[in-house]
Tab-separated table of C-alpha atoms in Angstrom:
chain	number	residue	atom	x	y	z
L	1	UNK	CA	132.029	73.917	79.321
L	2	UNK	CA	128.597	73.073	81.055
L	3	UNK	CA	126.388	76.074	81.117
L	4	UNK	CA	124.241	77.033	84.286
L	5	UNK	CA	121.467	78.384	82.016
L	6	UNK	CA	121.916	76.172	78.827
L	7	UNK	CA	118.663	77.628	77.176
L	8	UNK	CA	119.216	81.467	78.084
L	9	UNK	CA	122.637	82.348	76.990
L	10	UNK	CA	125.238	81.200	74.425
L	11	UNK	CA	129.024	80.829	74.224
L	12	UNK	CA	131.185	82.126	71.622
L	13	UNK	CA	130.768	80.015	68.432
L	14	UNK	CA	127.240	78.839	69.113
L	15	UNK	CA	125.575	81.780	67.247
L	16	UNK	CA	127.150	84.755	65.474
L	17	UNK	CA	128.068	87.723	67.841
L	18	UNK	CA	128.105	85.401	70.843
L	19	UNK	CA	128.615	85.436	73.716
L	20	UNK	CA	125.149	86.700	75.027
L	21	UNK	CA	121.618	85.927	75.504
L	22	UNK	CA	119.821	83.552	73.216
L	23	UNK	CA	116.980	85.131	71.213
L	24	UNK	CA	114.887	84.604	68.246
L	25	UNK	CA	114.273	87.133	65.271
L	26	UNK	CA	111.319	86.833	62.944
L	27	UNK	CA	112.157	87.098	59.430
L	28	UNK	CA	108.619	88.204	58.437
L	29	UNK	CA	108.546	91.245	60.927
L	30	UNK	CA	111.636	91.567	62.563
L	31	UNK	CA	110.518	91.197	66.001
L	32	UNK	CA	113.332	90.224	68.405
L	33	UNK	CA	112.285	88.041	71.556
L	34	UNK	CA	114.218	86.285	74.266
L	35	UNK	CA	114.895	82.679	74.120
L	36	UNK	CA	113.936	80.136	71.412
L	37	UNK	CA	110.050	80.478	70.065
L	38	UNK	CA	108.016	78.706	67.635
L	39	UNK	CA	106.115	81.380	66.541
L	40	UNK	CA	106.293	85.186	66.455
L	41	UNK	CA	104.357	86.646	69.105
L	42	UNK	CA	103.811	89.886	66.760
L	43	UNK	CA	103.021	88.274	63.397
L	44	UNK	CA	102.598	84.584	63.963
L	45	UNK	CA	105.097	84.043	61.550
L	46	UNK	CA	107.154	80.849	61.834
L	47	UNK	CA	110.131	81.960	59.615
L	48	UNK	CA	112.443	82.529	62.492
L	49	UNK	CA	116.094	82.615	63.117
L	50	UNK	CA	118.189	81.778	66.203
L	51	UNK	CA	120.201	85.080	67.188
L	52	UNK	CA	122.478	86.267	70.026
L	53	UNK	CA	121.283	89.345	71.854
L	54	UNK	CA	122.162	91.334	74.973
L	55	UNK	CA	125.694	91.869	74.410
L	56	UNK	CA	124.964	95.466	75.720
L	57	UNK	CA	121.990	96.344	77.683
L	58	UNK	CA	120.639	99.192	80.079
L	59	UNK	CA	119.931	98.505	83.610
L	60	UNK	CA	116.345	99.262	84.846
L	61	UNK	CA	115.456	99.017	88.532
L	62	UNK	CA	117.788	96.787	90.758
L	63	UNK	CA	117.750	95.080	94.130
L	64	UNK	CA	120.609	94.086	96.383
L	65	UNK	CA	119.640	90.721	97.738
L	66	UNK	CA	120.527	89.463	101.433
L	67	UNK	CA	119.612	85.790	101.357
L	68	UNK	CA	122.077	83.269	99.255
L	69	UNK	CA	120.564	81.289	96.513
L	70	UNK	CA	121.575	79.264	93.658
L	71	UNK	CA	125.176	79.510	94.646
L	72	UNK	CA	125.114	83.344	94.704
L	73	UNK	CA	126.464	84.580	98.028
L	74	UNK	CA	124.580	87.328	99.634
L	75	UNK	CA	124.771	90.020	99.362
L	76	UNK	CA	124.451	90.108	95.476
L	77	UNK	CA	122.442	92.137	92.917
L	78	UNK	CA	119.692	91.296	90.522
L	79	UNK	CA	118.500	93.894	88.079
L	80	UNK	CA	116.002	94.405	85.430
L	81	UNK	CA	117.832	94.712	82.084
L	82	UNK	CA	116.922	95.914	78.738
L	83	UNK	CA	119.103	94.570	75.737
L	84	UNK	CA	119.805	96.803	72.972
L	85	UNK	CA	117.829	94.745	70.841
L	86	UNK	CA	114.947	95.401	72.981
L	87	UNK	CA	113.948	92.240	75.124
L	88	UNK	CA	114.021	92.845	78.711
L	89	UNK	CA	114.770	90.176	81.544
L	90	UNK	CA	115.955	89.816	84.945
L	91	UNK	CA	119.559	88.970	85.355
L	92	UNK	CA	122.210	89.053	87.986
L	93	UNK	CA	124.385	92.323	88.089
L	94	UNK	CA	127.963	91.885	88.737
L	95	UNK	CA	128.752	94.742	91.340
L	96	UNK	CA	130.500	94.754	94.588
L	97	UNK	CA	128.344	94.787	97.927
L	98	UNK	CA	127.061	98.122	98.569
L	99	UNK	CA	127.407	99.665	95.052
L	100	UNK	CA	124.904	102.496	94.136
L	101	UNK	CA	123.577	101.123	90.892
L	102	UNK	CA	121.235	103.500	89.158
L	103	UNK	CA	118.770	102.804	86.362
L	104	UNK	CA	120.123	103.849	82.967
L	105	UNK	CA	123.662	102.432	83.595
L	106	UNK	CA	125.300	100.730	80.680
L	107	UNK	CA	125.958	97.255	81.111
L	108	UNK	CA	127.789	94.459	79.154
L	109	UNK	CA	127.291	90.681	79.040
L	110	UNK	CA	129.834	88.778	80.878
L	111	UNK	CA	130.514	85.009	81.684
L	112	UNK	CA	130.614	84.047	85.304
L	113	UNK	CA	132.557	81.066	86.644
L	114	UNK	CA	130.513	79.256	89.294
L	115	UNK	CA	131.730	77.508	92.210
L	116	UNK	CA	129.933	74.162	90.898
L	117	UNK	CA	132.686	74.315	87.761
L	118	UNK	CA	129.676	75.569	85.359
L	119	UNK	CA	129.714	78.809	83.676
L	120	UNK	CA	127.023	81.393	84.168
L	121	UNK	CA	126.466	84.835	83.228
L	122	UNK	CA	125.995	88.366	84.902
L	123	UNK	CA	125.765	91.889	83.484
L	124	UNK	CA	128.831	94.032	84.500
L	125	UNK	CA	128.713	97.777	84.343
L	126	UNK	CA	130.199	99.010	81.168
L	127	UNK	CA	133.681	101.068	81.313
L	128	UNK	CA	132.798	104.767	81.543
L	129	UNK	CA	129.245	104.354	82.716
L	130	UNK	CA	127.925	106.911	85.078
Q	1	UNK	CA	79.981	87.063	83.236
Q	2	UNK	CA	78.082	85.241	80.630
Q	3	UNK	CA	75.747	82.385	81.410
Q	4	UNK	CA	73.748	81.525	84.508
Q	5	UNK	CA	74.396	83.447	87.746
Q	6	UNK	CA	76.908	81.949	89.961
Q	7	UNK	CA	76.867	82.531	94.020
Q	8	UNK	CA	79.250	81.495	96.850
Q	9	UNK	CA	77.056	79.700	99.502
Q	10	UNK	CA	79.476	78.152	101.869
Q	11	UNK	CA	83.127	79.098	103.121
Q	12	UNK	CA	85.463	77.185	105.293
Q	13	UNK	CA	89.086	77.209	106.371
Q	14	UNK	CA	91.911	75.623	108.299
Q	15	UNK	CA	93.604	78.383	110.081
Q	16	UNK	CA	96.857	79.428	108.340
Q	17	UNK	CA	100.275	78.889	110.320
Q	18	UNK	CA	102.610	76.326	111.091
Q	19	UNK	CA	101.203	72.679	111.882
Q	20	UNK	CA	103.767	70.182	111.759
Q	21	UNK	CA	101.602	67.318	113.134
Q	22	UNK	CA	98.954	67.779	110.634
Q	23	UNK	CA	99.053	66.538	106.902
Q	24	UNK	CA	97.899	68.437	103.888
Q	25	UNK	CA	94.972	65.817	103.740
Q	26	UNK	CA	93.944	67.061	107.131
Q	27	UNK	CA	94.005	70.855	106.461
Q	28	UNK	CA	92.233	70.297	102.930
Q	29	UNK	CA	89.457	68.152	104.736
Q	30	UNK	CA	88.919	70.543	107.624
Q	31	UNK	CA	88.352	73.551	105.218
Q	32	UNK	CA	86.126	71.387	102.816
Q	33	UNK	CA	83.770	70.231	105.570
Q	34	UNK	CA	83.478	73.589	107.244
Q	35	UNK	CA	82.361	74.999	103.887
Q	36	UNK	CA	79.900	72.261	103.281
Q	37	UNK	CA	78.511	72.836	106.764
Q	38	UNK	CA	78.345	76.668	106.302
Q	39	UNK	CA	76.399	75.994	102.938
Q	40	UNK	CA	74.052	73.578	104.735
Q	41	UNK	CA	74.681	70.672	102.303
Q	42	UNK	CA	76.480	67.163	102.336
Q	43	UNK	CA	78.791	65.526	99.918
Q	44	UNK	CA	75.749	64.310	98.185
Q	45	UNK	CA	74.846	67.829	96.885
Q	46	UNK	CA	78.265	68.168	95.263
Q	47	UNK	CA	78.490	67.881	91.306
Q	48	UNK	CA	82.416	68.222	91.128
Q	49	UNK	CA	85.344	69.475	93.023
Q	50	UNK	CA	88.446	71.524	92.123
Q	51	UNK	CA	91.289	71.405	94.255
Q	52	UNK	CA	94.023	74.202	94.066
Q	53	UNK	CA	97.796	73.383	95.187
Q	54	UNK	CA	101.214	74.165	93.869
Q	55	UNK	CA	103.959	72.653	95.662
Q	56	UNK	CA	102.677	69.271	97.064
Q	57	UNK	CA	104.914	67.423	94.458
Q	58	UNK	CA	108.111	69.261	95.347
Q	59	UNK	CA	107.360	69.509	99.263
Q	60	UNK	CA	105.162	66.692	100.164
Q	61	UNK	CA	105.814	63.938	97.636
Q	62	UNK	CA	102.412	64.161	96.224
Q	63	UNK	CA	102.658	64.927	92.521
Q	64	UNK	CA	99.572	63.666	91.087
Q	65	UNK	CA	95.874	63.348	92.009
Q	66	UNK	CA	96.261	65.578	95.123
Q	67	UNK	CA	92.762	66.583	95.283
Q	68	UNK	CA	91.362	62.909	95.099
Q	69	UNK	CA	93.672	61.867	97.986
Q	70	UNK	CA	92.326	64.970	100.016
Q	71	UNK	CA	88.660	64.635	99.340
Q	72	UNK	CA	88.584	60.752	99.653
Q	73	UNK	CA	88.773	61.095	103.347
Q	74	UNK	CA	85.539	63.219	103.708
Q	75	UNK	CA	83.705	60.602	101.856
Q	76	UNK	CA	83.886	62.064	98.536
Q	77	UNK	CA	84.125	59.707	95.563
Q	78	UNK	CA	82.729	59.181	92.084
Q	79	UNK	CA	82.083	62.737	91.176
Q	80	UNK	CA	84.577	64.692	88.859
Q	81	UNK	CA	87.687	65.988	90.833
Q	82	UNK	CA	90.023	68.304	89.008
Q	83	UNK	CA	93.477	69.596	90.202
Q	84	UNK	CA	94.661	72.938	89.494
Q	85	UNK	CA	98.003	74.378	89.496
Q	86	UNK	CA	98.709	77.938	88.492
Q	87	UNK	CA	101.369	79.061	91.087
Q	88	UNK	CA	100.422	81.653	93.766
Q	89	UNK	CA	96.889	82.080	91.446
Q	90	UNK	CA	95.963	78.353	91.850
Q	91	UNK	CA	93.196	78.830	94.217
Q	92	UNK	CA	91.525	81.986	92.094
Q	93	UNK	CA	92.012	79.576	88.829
Q	94	UNK	CA	90.014	76.938	90.485
Q	95	UNK	CA	87.392	79.169	91.249
Q	96	UNK	CA	87.243	80.775	87.895
Q	97	UNK	CA	86.733	77.150	86.479
Q	98	UNK	CA	84.089	76.481	88.960
Q	99	UNK	CA	82.424	79.652	87.731
Q	100	UNK	CA	82.567	78.733	84.280
Q	101	UNK	CA	81.303	75.266	84.981
Q	102	UNK	CA	78.233	76.533	86.835
Q	103	UNK	CA	77.851	79.397	84.524
Q	104	UNK	CA	77.860	77.046	81.457
Q	105	UNK	CA	75.091	75.018	83.063
Q	106	UNK	CA	77.269	71.854	83.286
Q	107	UNK	CA	77.427	71.903	87.036
Q	108	UNK	CA	74.863	73.074	89.870
Q	109	UNK	CA	77.207	72.841	92.823
Q	110	UNK	CA	80.870	72.897	92.884
Q	111	UNK	CA	83.425	72.507	95.989
Q	112	UNK	CA	86.489	74.319	95.660
Q	113	UNK	CA	89.394	73.582	98.101
Q	114	UNK	CA	92.715	75.233	98.220
Q	115	UNK	CA	95.668	73.884	100.403
Q	116	UNK	CA	99.120	74.121	100.910
Q	117	UNK	CA	101.794	72.665	103.337
Q	118	UNK	CA	104.996	74.583	103.096
Q	119	UNK	CA	106.765	74.079	106.368
Q	120	UNK	CA	108.946	71.125	105.632
Q	121	UNK	CA	111.794	71.949	108.113
Q	122	UNK	CA	113.929	73.258	105.335
Q	123	UNK	CA	113.233	76.898	104.269
Q	124	UNK	CA	115.748	76.603	101.353
Q	125	UNK	CA	113.787	73.786	99.911
Q	126	UNK	CA	110.686	75.868	100.385
Q	127	UNK	CA	112.092	78.882	98.685
Q	128	UNK	CA	113.439	76.625	95.775
Q	129	UNK	CA	109.990	75.202	95.277
Q	130	UNK	CA	108.399	78.919	95.083
Q	131	UNK	CA	111.064	79.865	92.535
Q	132	UNK	CA	109.560	77.070	90.294
Q	133	UNK	CA	106.847	79.424	89.721
Q	134	UNK	CA	108.888	81.470	86.957
Q	135	UNK	CA	110.185	80.236	83.689
Q	136	UNK	CA	112.828	78.111	85.021
Q	137	UNK	CA	114.923	78.547	81.724
Q	138	UNK	CA	115.180	82.224	82.277
Q	139	UNK	CA	114.943	82.718	86.117
Q	140	UNK	CA	116.660	79.635	87.252
Q	141	UNK	CA	120.311	79.509	88.529
Q	142	UNK	CA	120.652	83.370	88.446
Q	143	UNK	CA	119.770	84.015	91.818
Q	144	UNK	CA	116.199	85.263	91.601
Q	145	UNK	CA	113.947	84.913	94.140
Q	146	UNK	CA	110.438	86.068	94.382
Q	147	UNK	CA	111.314	88.754	97.056
Q	148	UNK	CA	113.791	90.278	94.588
Q	149	UNK	CA	111.229	90.193	91.712
Q	150	UNK	CA	108.866	92.111	94.069
Q	151	UNK	CA	111.701	94.650	95.246
Q	152	UNK	CA	112.590	95.564	91.629
Q	153	UNK	CA	108.813	95.872	90.851
Q	154	UNK	CA	108.604	98.143	93.731
Q	155	UNK	CA	111.440	100.202	92.589
Q	156	UNK	CA	109.767	100.850	89.316
Q	157	UNK	CA	106.894	102.137	91.138
Q	158	UNK	CA	109.080	104.182	93.461
Q	159	UNK	CA	110.530	106.021	90.226
Q	160	UNK	CA	107.118	107.277	89.206
Q	161	UNK	CA	105.339	107.556	92.540
Q	162	UNK	CA	106.356	109.667	95.792
Q	163	UNK	CA	106.347	106.733	98.049
Q	164	UNK	CA	109.085	105.153	100.035
Q	165	UNK	CA	110.080	103.489	103.264
Q	166	UNK	CA	107.649	105.164	105.389
Q	167	UNK	CA	104.605	104.111	103.106
Q	168	UNK	CA	105.951	100.768	103.143
Q	169	UNK	CA	106.030	100.597	106.981
Q	170	UNK	CA	102.623	101.848	107.283
Q	171	UNK	CA	101.008	99.361	104.883
Q	172	UNK	CA	102.777	96.486	106.770
Q	173	UNK	CA	101.412	98.051	109.884
Q	174	UNK	CA	97.879	98.521	108.570
Q	175	UNK	CA	97.590	95.079	107.227
Q	176	UNK	CA	99.105	93.460	110.687
Q	177	UNK	CA	96.064	95.533	112.407
Q	178	UNK	CA	93.600	94.232	110.047
Q	179	UNK	CA	94.478	90.468	110.771
Q	180	UNK	CA	94.104	91.068	114.610
Q	181	UNK	CA	90.561	89.871	114.465
Q	182	UNK	CA	90.757	87.378	111.583
Q	183	UNK	CA	90.698	83.897	113.049
Q	184	UNK	CA	92.250	82.241	110.020
Q	185	UNK	CA	95.365	84.639	109.984
Q	186	UNK	CA	98.736	83.686	110.787
Q	187	UNK	CA	99.771	86.541	112.368
Q	188	UNK	CA	97.239	88.317	114.668
Q	189	UNK	CA	99.491	90.707	116.749
Q	190	UNK	CA	99.638	94.270	115.813
Q	191	UNK	CA	103.097	95.552	114.784
Q	192	UNK	CA	104.620	99.178	114.691
Q	193	UNK	CA	106.291	100.989	111.804
Q	194	UNK	CA	109.378	101.053	114.084
Q	195	UNK	CA	109.369	97.206	114.341
Q	196	UNK	CA	108.951	96.961	110.299
Q	197	UNK	CA	111.991	99.335	110.119
Q	198	UNK	CA	114.103	97.481	112.484
Q	199	UNK	CA	113.415	94.047	110.656
Q	200	UNK	CA	116.459	92.880	108.564
Q	201	UNK	CA	116.585	93.503	104.920
Q	202	UNK	CA	115.800	90.854	102.482
Q	203	UNK	CA	116.032	92.463	99.088
Q	204	UNK	CA	116.375	96.084	99.094
Q	205	UNK	CA	114.040	97.888	99.980
Q	206	UNK	CA	111.837	94.853	101.138
Q	207	UNK	CA	112.466	94.031	104.818
Q	208	UNK	CA	111.546	90.567	106.540
Q	209	UNK	CA	108.197	91.984	108.246
Q	210	UNK	CA	107.116	93.069	104.610
Q	211	UNK	CA	107.263	89.648	103.482
Q	212	UNK	CA	104.226	87.244	103.164
Q	213	UNK	CA	104.937	84.387	105.579
Q	214	UNK	CA	105.552	80.735	104.625
Q	215	UNK	CA	102.330	78.964	105.678
Q	216	UNK	CA	100.317	75.900	106.029
Q	217	UNK	CA	96.587	76.160	105.763
Q	218	UNK	CA	93.476	75.563	103.625
Q	219	UNK	CA	90.502	77.442	102.411
Q	220	UNK	CA	87.300	76.169	100.635
Q	221	UNK	CA	84.122	77.476	98.927
Q	222	UNK	CA	80.928	76.198	97.840
Q	223	UNK	CA	79.958	77.715	94.576
Q	224	UNK	CA	76.288	77.197	93.295
Q	225	UNK	CA	73.844	78.370	90.710
Q	226	UNK	CA	71.369	79.075	93.272
Q	227	UNK	CA	71.542	81.943	95.813
Q	228	UNK	CA	72.436	81.174	99.545
Q	229	UNK	CA	72.776	83.104	102.538
Q	230	UNK	CA	73.500	86.750	101.879
Q	231	UNK	CA	73.131	86.064	98.136
Q	232	UNK	CA	76.822	86.542	97.427
Q	233	UNK	CA	76.843	86.718	93.593
Q	234	UNK	CA	80.042	86.218	91.467
Q	235	UNK	CA	79.694	89.255	89.281
Q	236	UNK	CA	83.002	88.671	87.389
Q	237	UNK	CA	85.823	86.305	87.108
Q	238	UNK	CA	88.491	87.224	84.973
Q	239	UNK	CA	91.826	85.538	84.153
Q	240	UNK	CA	94.814	86.632	82.197
Q	241	UNK	CA	98.152	85.093	81.430
Q	242	UNK	CA	101.223	87.354	80.982
Q	243	UNK	CA	100.882	89.534	78.053
Q	244	UNK	CA	103.729	90.068	75.468
Q	245	UNK	CA	104.227	93.530	75.861
Q	246	UNK	CA	105.516	94.379	72.315
Q	247	UNK	CA	104.314	97.914	71.963
Q	248	UNK	CA	104.925	100.890	74.303
Q	249	UNK	CA	102.270	101.708	76.579
Q	250	UNK	CA	101.089	97.811	76.605
Q	251	UNK	CA	99.064	97.339	79.842
Q	252	UNK	CA	100.359	94.916	82.491
Q	253	UNK	CA	98.511	91.553	83.202
Q	254	UNK	CA	96.835	92.566	86.411
Q	255	UNK	CA	95.319	95.588	84.745
Q	256	UNK	CA	94.187	93.452	81.599
Q	257	UNK	CA	92.415	91.184	84.180
Q	258	UNK	CA	90.863	94.105	86.288
Q	259	UNK	CA	89.458	95.730	83.076
Q	260	UNK	CA	88.149	92.583	81.962
Q	261	UNK	CA	86.290	92.042	85.323
Q	262	UNK	CA	85.095	95.806	85.590
Q	263	UNK	CA	83.555	95.186	82.086
Q	264	UNK	CA	81.774	91.806	83.052
Q	265	UNK	CA	80.201	93.155	86.255
Q	266	UNK	CA	79.244	96.695	84.638
Q	267	UNK	CA	80.985	98.540	87.306
Q	268	UNK	CA	83.922	100.742	87.770
Q	269	UNK	CA	86.530	100.837	90.585
Q	270	UNK	CA	84.949	103.705	92.326
Q	271	UNK	CA	81.881	101.221	92.874
Q	272	UNK	CA	83.860	98.979	94.991
Q	273	UNK	CA	83.429	98.731	98.821
Q	274	UNK	CA	86.464	96.611	99.679
Q	275	UNK	CA	89.189	94.602	97.987
Q	276	UNK	CA	91.708	91.869	98.855
Q	277	UNK	CA	94.790	92.180	96.615
Q	278	UNK	CA	97.980	90.132	96.121
Q	279	UNK	CA	100.492	91.702	98.590
Q	280	UNK	CA	103.181	89.120	98.471
Q	281	UNK	CA	105.295	91.591	99.853
Q	282	UNK	CA	103.404	94.393	101.753
Q	283	UNK	CA	104.623	97.267	99.505
Q	284	UNK	CA	103.378	95.485	96.416
Q	285	UNK	CA	99.935	96.512	97.562
Q	286	UNK	CA	100.769	100.256	96.562
Q	287	UNK	CA	101.475	98.875	93.152
Q	288	UNK	CA	98.083	97.088	93.047
Q	289	UNK	CA	96.208	100.504	93.753
Q	290	UNK	CA	97.388	101.703	90.186
Q	291	UNK	CA	97.313	98.409	88.340
Q	292	UNK	CA	93.508	97.828	89.584
Q	293	UNK	CA	92.846	101.419	88.966
Q	294	UNK	CA	91.939	102.245	92.708
Q	295	UNK	CA	93.946	105.246	92.154
Q	296	UNK	CA	95.427	107.412	89.039
Q	297	UNK	CA	99.048	107.111	88.126
Q	298	UNK	CA	100.915	109.663	90.268
Q	299	UNK	CA	98.369	109.238	93.205
Q	300	UNK	CA	99.589	106.343	95.426
Q	301	UNK	CA	101.088	108.866	97.900
Q	302	UNK	CA	98.034	110.587	98.208
Q	303	UNK	CA	95.884	107.373	98.460
Q	304	UNK	CA	98.153	106.525	101.405
Q	305	UNK	CA	98.133	109.916	102.984
Q	306	UNK	CA	94.445	109.555	103.075
Q	307	UNK	CA	94.662	106.307	104.810
Q	308	UNK	CA	91.926	105.199	102.125
Q	309	UNK	CA	92.927	101.675	102.139
Q	310	UNK	CA	92.619	101.328	106.049
Q	311	UNK	CA	89.424	100.016	107.580
Q	312	UNK	CA	87.359	103.037	107.797
Q	313	UNK	CA	88.816	104.485	104.650
Q	314	UNK	CA	86.963	104.998	101.424
Q	315	UNK	CA	88.184	101.505	99.744
Q	316	UNK	CA	89.426	99.039	102.752
Q	317	UNK	CA	92.233	96.874	100.793
Q	318	UNK	CA	93.113	93.714	102.715
Q	319	UNK	CA	90.905	93.735	105.698
Q	320	UNK	CA	91.575	89.905	106.180
Q	321	UNK	CA	95.644	91.497	106.810
Q	322	UNK	CA	96.301	90.162	103.189
Q	323	UNK	CA	99.162	87.734	102.214
Q	324	UNK	CA	101.404	89.505	104.621
Q	325	UNK	CA	99.641	88.949	107.913
Q	326	UNK	CA	96.927	86.375	106.915
Q	327	UNK	CA	99.728	84.210	105.619
Q	328	UNK	CA	100.171	82.622	102.219
Q	329	UNK	CA	99.722	78.922	101.807
Q	330	UNK	CA	100.129	79.382	98.048
Q	331	UNK	CA	97.232	77.154	96.643
Q	332	UNK	CA	94.698	78.390	99.551
Q	333	UNK	CA	95.479	82.150	98.970
Q	334	UNK	CA	93.127	82.847	95.993
Q	335	UNK	CA	90.444	80.866	97.645
Q	336	UNK	CA	90.972	82.640	101.077
Q	337	UNK	CA	90.626	85.933	99.510
Q	338	UNK	CA	87.002	85.121	98.295
Q	339	UNK	CA	86.228	83.551	101.648
Q	340	UNK	CA	87.143	87.095	103.245
Q	341	UNK	CA	85.104	88.910	100.830
Q	342	UNK	CA	82.105	86.556	101.370
Q	343	UNK	CA	82.015	86.988	104.902
Q	344	UNK	CA	82.314	90.860	104.538
Q	345	UNK	CA	79.393	90.932	101.956
Q	346	UNK	CA	77.209	88.649	104.341
Q	347	UNK	CA	78.166	91.001	107.151
Q	348	UNK	CA	79.953	88.066	108.983
Q	349	UNK	CA	83.384	89.770	109.258
Q	350	UNK	CA	83.085	90.573	112.878
Q	351	UNK	CA	85.480	93.462	114.173
Q	352	UNK	CA	86.988	93.908	110.608
Q	353	UNK	CA	83.367	94.329	109.036
Q	354	UNK	CA	83.342	96.925	106.479
Q	355	UNK	CA	79.922	98.478	107.087
Q	356	UNK	CA	77.355	98.092	104.497
Q	357	UNK	CA	79.620	96.248	101.876
Q	358	UNK	CA	77.958	95.505	98.546
Q	359	UNK	CA	80.727	95.005	95.927
Q	360	UNK	CA	84.141	93.809	96.767
Q	361	UNK	CA	87.019	92.854	94.257
Q	362	UNK	CA	89.707	90.104	94.866
Q	363	UNK	CA	93.058	90.310	93.020
Q	364	UNK	CA	95.357	87.213	92.862
Q	365	UNK	CA	98.759	86.698	90.970
Q	366	UNK	CA	100.851	83.708	90.470
Q	367	UNK	CA	104.311	83.287	89.124
Q	368	UNK	CA	106.498	85.244	86.862
Q	369	UNK	CA	106.873	85.401	82.949
Q	370	UNK	CA	108.346	88.228	80.946
Q	371	UNK	CA	107.374	91.553	82.263
Q	372	UNK	CA	104.398	90.366	84.329
Q	373	UNK	CA	102.908	87.838	86.718
Q	374	UNK	CA	102.416	84.715	84.768
Q	375	UNK	CA	98.845	84.626	86.135
Q	376	UNK	CA	96.538	87.567	86.848
Q	377	UNK	CA	92.911	86.628	88.380
Q	378	UNK	CA	90.398	89.082	89.442
Q	379	UNK	CA	86.991	88.500	90.898
Q	380	UNK	CA	84.097	90.880	91.680
Q	381	UNK	CA	81.515	89.807	94.297
Q	382	UNK	CA	78.173	91.312	95.058
Q	383	UNK	CA	75.801	91.081	98.051
Q	384	UNK	CA	72.186	90.677	96.155
Q	385	UNK	CA	70.252	89.675	99.244
């Protein structure tokens, strides 16, 4: 299965606890960051391990976008999400047009089939989230 | 700023707008020659040139040696020509490098040219080029566009400040009013708050008329170790990359750059007479009031209510019209901000002149990485004559 964002997320089997976002954990200071990095930004340590993060996240602020791009048909939502492990990033939010999204909502990572046959990802509102 | 004093002695531009019949070379050459004429020197007086551009490779098919191609047409050769790409902060980064070259004593006079040609009869292609100014591993293929980045940042500010649609409409109207008398500006007609409100939504809460335009254009400066007309001195040139915000309360990139600049200049924000800030969307200007310490956190609404940032207010912001109305030909933007400040400090800004201006700040942001612009540049200029 070809991924739309090969460096950003991992599929089941690629890393323990996948699917989710690709992260790096420093074995020296336990700092976790998004993506694969070569040195820890906190302690400069180079003893690092690849980890899967962002299986669950919290929504920060978000915006409904009204111009189609990257195969995302407008209107669609983009939000700032904070993963439960700490790193924050922008991500597509899987929600119907006009949904009243609120900061603080619980989110879960979900795979998103793309029209070009690749697989992408988004964050969906977790069941029971207010 | 350490080292020798640095001055801006010449300014020039090609107006910002849509120029389908003009090449990027023509835009850049027009601005460069105008700056040399304004400084009263010829090309033989230039020790080095720095050329700022972000998207010529993607949009115009000239990936390398952009500056060399621009400047050959004005008879310039043999001297060092260096190309600078730093997204929307390419222009101010080129100025920063010119200042370092002069302050260090390596060069006496440097030409800085920023130019961009963004109209290629395909808006989607231009927007895709702009999207390259983020870490494409993170922000590619997720539907992210810069209007949405700014919309989310504006919403983060709205959660902490008592500002909303009315303030956004006013700031847009204010910057269009400012641009009316600016000969470089792309949009020189006033608009009403009602017109802003009626324009279509792009990325909630950002409406079409709040967005900076796609633009063609160029701006140039002659920067020197010796004072020229007006004695406009660069008191600070600060540049930061996106910080790793690992600790709670870590400062954002623009604030880090501003604090560095205030320290270099030995002044505080209350000493400023005017500012040009990076309003890629007009409501972002309100965020920058806090980030650049023009007002305290929680006081943005008061700053707006006092109309402090309008011409005639206590700290006019974006008297040129800002990116929103002057236009945003990406590589030229940071240079154009300093062009405006130089005109203001020399007393040459015409109907938009800030009376008696002595100290002025320019803030230019570029791209996005992590939780901040990838680049934040802050310059402070002073009239010394």
